[in-house]
Amino acid sequence: MCHPAWGRARTAARRLADLAALRRVRDRIDREYARPLDVPALARDARMPAGDLGRRFRLAYGASPYAYLMRRRVERATALLRHGGLGVTEVRVAVGCCSPAAFRAHFTERTGMSPSAYRRHATRPPSVPRHRSQAAAPARTA
């Protein structure tokens, strides 16, 4: 019969192995967000069933692998749109979103505005506030 501590040690070792696999999945999403990624492929690489990957990833990181991927894509898209060099379509393709509707929906959900509205807002030059003394002073006539 096995010593009870051995079972606990095996459980702890398995948990550490699972956490390492989840970290590798998260790191891969962070690196390859612009490439086509799907949960079954990520699960195969992590050597666990897709359902287990989804549950364990959500417990570890607070979001499903797909939601985490879309969050990364939207974060990168906001940075690209802020710089103003690319249009919305080019940004969508650059971050790996195939569907314009899905990109718009995820972007709007995360930022509160559509990608085109975000781009207009982010690239607009800041207005120069006038000082009160300038606004309140009457115009002088010569």
XYZ file of C-alpha atoms in Angstrom:
142
model
C 0.000 0.000 0.000
C 1.234 3.517 -0.860
C 2.054 6.064 1.724
C -0.647 8.831 1.815
C 1.944 11.542 1.222
C 2.836 9.994 -2.142
C -0.669 10.567 -3.462
C -0.560 14.197 -2.346
C 2.861 14.618 -3.936
C 1.639 13.148 -7.234
C -1.392 15.462 -7.166
C 0.819 18.480 -6.485
C 3.212 17.487 -9.279
C 0.309 17.086 -11.701
C -1.022 20.516 -10.730
C 2.374 22.105 -11.361
C 2.594 20.361 -14.738
C -0.887 21.642 -15.632
C 0.041 25.194 -14.632
C 3.205 25.001 -16.755
C 1.157 23.777 -19.725
C -1.360 26.593 -19.234
C 1.462 29.129 -19.069
C 2.847 27.776 -22.364
C -0.605 28.145 -23.945
C -0.912 31.715 -22.661
C 2.577 32.559 -23.897
C 1.796 31.100 -27.309
C -1.355 33.212 -27.542
C 0.662 36.289 -26.563
C 3.294 35.549 -29.235
C 1.081 34.292 -32.053
C -2.126 36.335 -31.609
C -2.004 37.409 -35.279
C -1.900 33.825 -36.557
C -4.911 31.552 -36.871
C -5.241 29.864 -33.467
C -8.025 27.632 -32.261
C -8.667 25.966 -28.950
C -8.404 22.345 -30.233
C -4.921 23.050 -31.635
C -3.850 24.748 -28.398
C -5.222 21.796 -26.422
C -3.334 19.290 -28.574
C -0.086 21.169 -27.968
C -0.837 21.242 -24.223
C -1.637 17.507 -24.327
C -5.050 17.864 -22.735
C -8.637 17.674 -23.985
C -10.069 20.970 -25.275
C -12.755 21.034 -22.572
C -10.160 20.576 -19.833
C -7.977 23.289 -21.343
C -10.904 25.695 -21.396
C -11.879 25.013 -17.780
C -8.348 25.079 -16.417
C -7.358 28.155 -18.419
C -10.415 30.028 -17.164
C -9.603 29.090 -13.574
C -5.985 30.195 -13.964
C -6.462 33.388 -16.023
C -10.086 34.411 -15.589
C -11.048 33.991 -19.251
C -11.396 31.225 -21.794
C -8.498 30.768 -24.242
C -10.604 32.318 -27.030
C -11.588 35.322 -24.899
C -7.946 35.801 -23.894
C -6.907 35.654 -27.568
C -9.517 38.229 -28.566
C -8.468 40.478 -25.679
C -4.876 40.387 -26.947
C -6.014 41.132 -30.500
C -8.114 44.102 -29.392
C -5.265 45.445 -27.232
C -2.926 45.327 -30.226
C -5.574 46.805 -32.519
C -6.084 49.780 -30.209
C -2.336 50.465 -30.299
C -2.259 50.273 -34.090
C -5.329 52.487 -34.475
C -3.934 55.056 -32.053
C -0.883 55.610 -34.235
C -3.137 56.338 -37.204
C -0.977 54.835 -39.926
C -3.365 52.013 -40.837
C -7.042 51.824 -41.629
C -9.476 49.629 -39.735
C -9.343 46.840 -42.335
C -5.539 46.733 -42.316
C -5.522 46.650 -38.520
C -8.110 43.862 -38.435
C -5.979 41.749 -40.778
C -2.752 42.625 -38.941
C -4.119 41.313 -35.628
C -5.429 38.095 -37.187
C -9.202 38.642 -37.251
C -10.805 37.158 -40.345
C -14.358 38.338 -39.775
C -15.074 42.082 -39.850
C -18.272 41.566 -37.834
C -16.531 39.540 -35.103
C -13.692 42.069 -34.915
C -16.118 44.976 -34.609
C -18.189 43.173 -31.957
C -15.192 42.237 -29.791
C -13.578 45.648 -30.229
C -16.786 47.488 -29.325
C -17.348 45.238 -26.309
C -13.833 45.895 -24.945
C -13.484 49.608 -25.745
C -17.043 50.897 -25.788
C -16.772 52.214 -29.346
C -16.404 50.848 -32.852
C -12.919 50.548 -34.373
C -13.548 53.426 -36.791
C -14.862 55.674 -34.006
C -11.874 54.732 -31.852
C -9.508 55.600 -34.707
C -11.177 58.984 -35.275
C -11.105 59.738 -31.567
C -7.527 58.537 -31.023
C -5.981 60.311 -34.016
C -7.816 63.622 -33.576
C -5.400 66.376 -32.599
C -6.040 67.639 -29.093
C -7.916 70.902 -28.941
C -6.078 73.798 -27.401
C -8.045 75.086 -24.416
C -8.333 78.829 -24.184
C -7.603 80.556 -20.907
C -10.534 82.169 -19.133
C -8.942 85.576 -19.323
C -8.785 85.314 -23.108
C -12.367 84.124 -23.416
C -13.834 86.704 -21.031
C -11.900 89.763 -22.189
C -13.756 91.996 -24.635
C -12.231 92.489 -28.023
C -10.336 95.762 -28.286
C -10.966 98.107 -31.079
C -8.436 100.638 -32.162
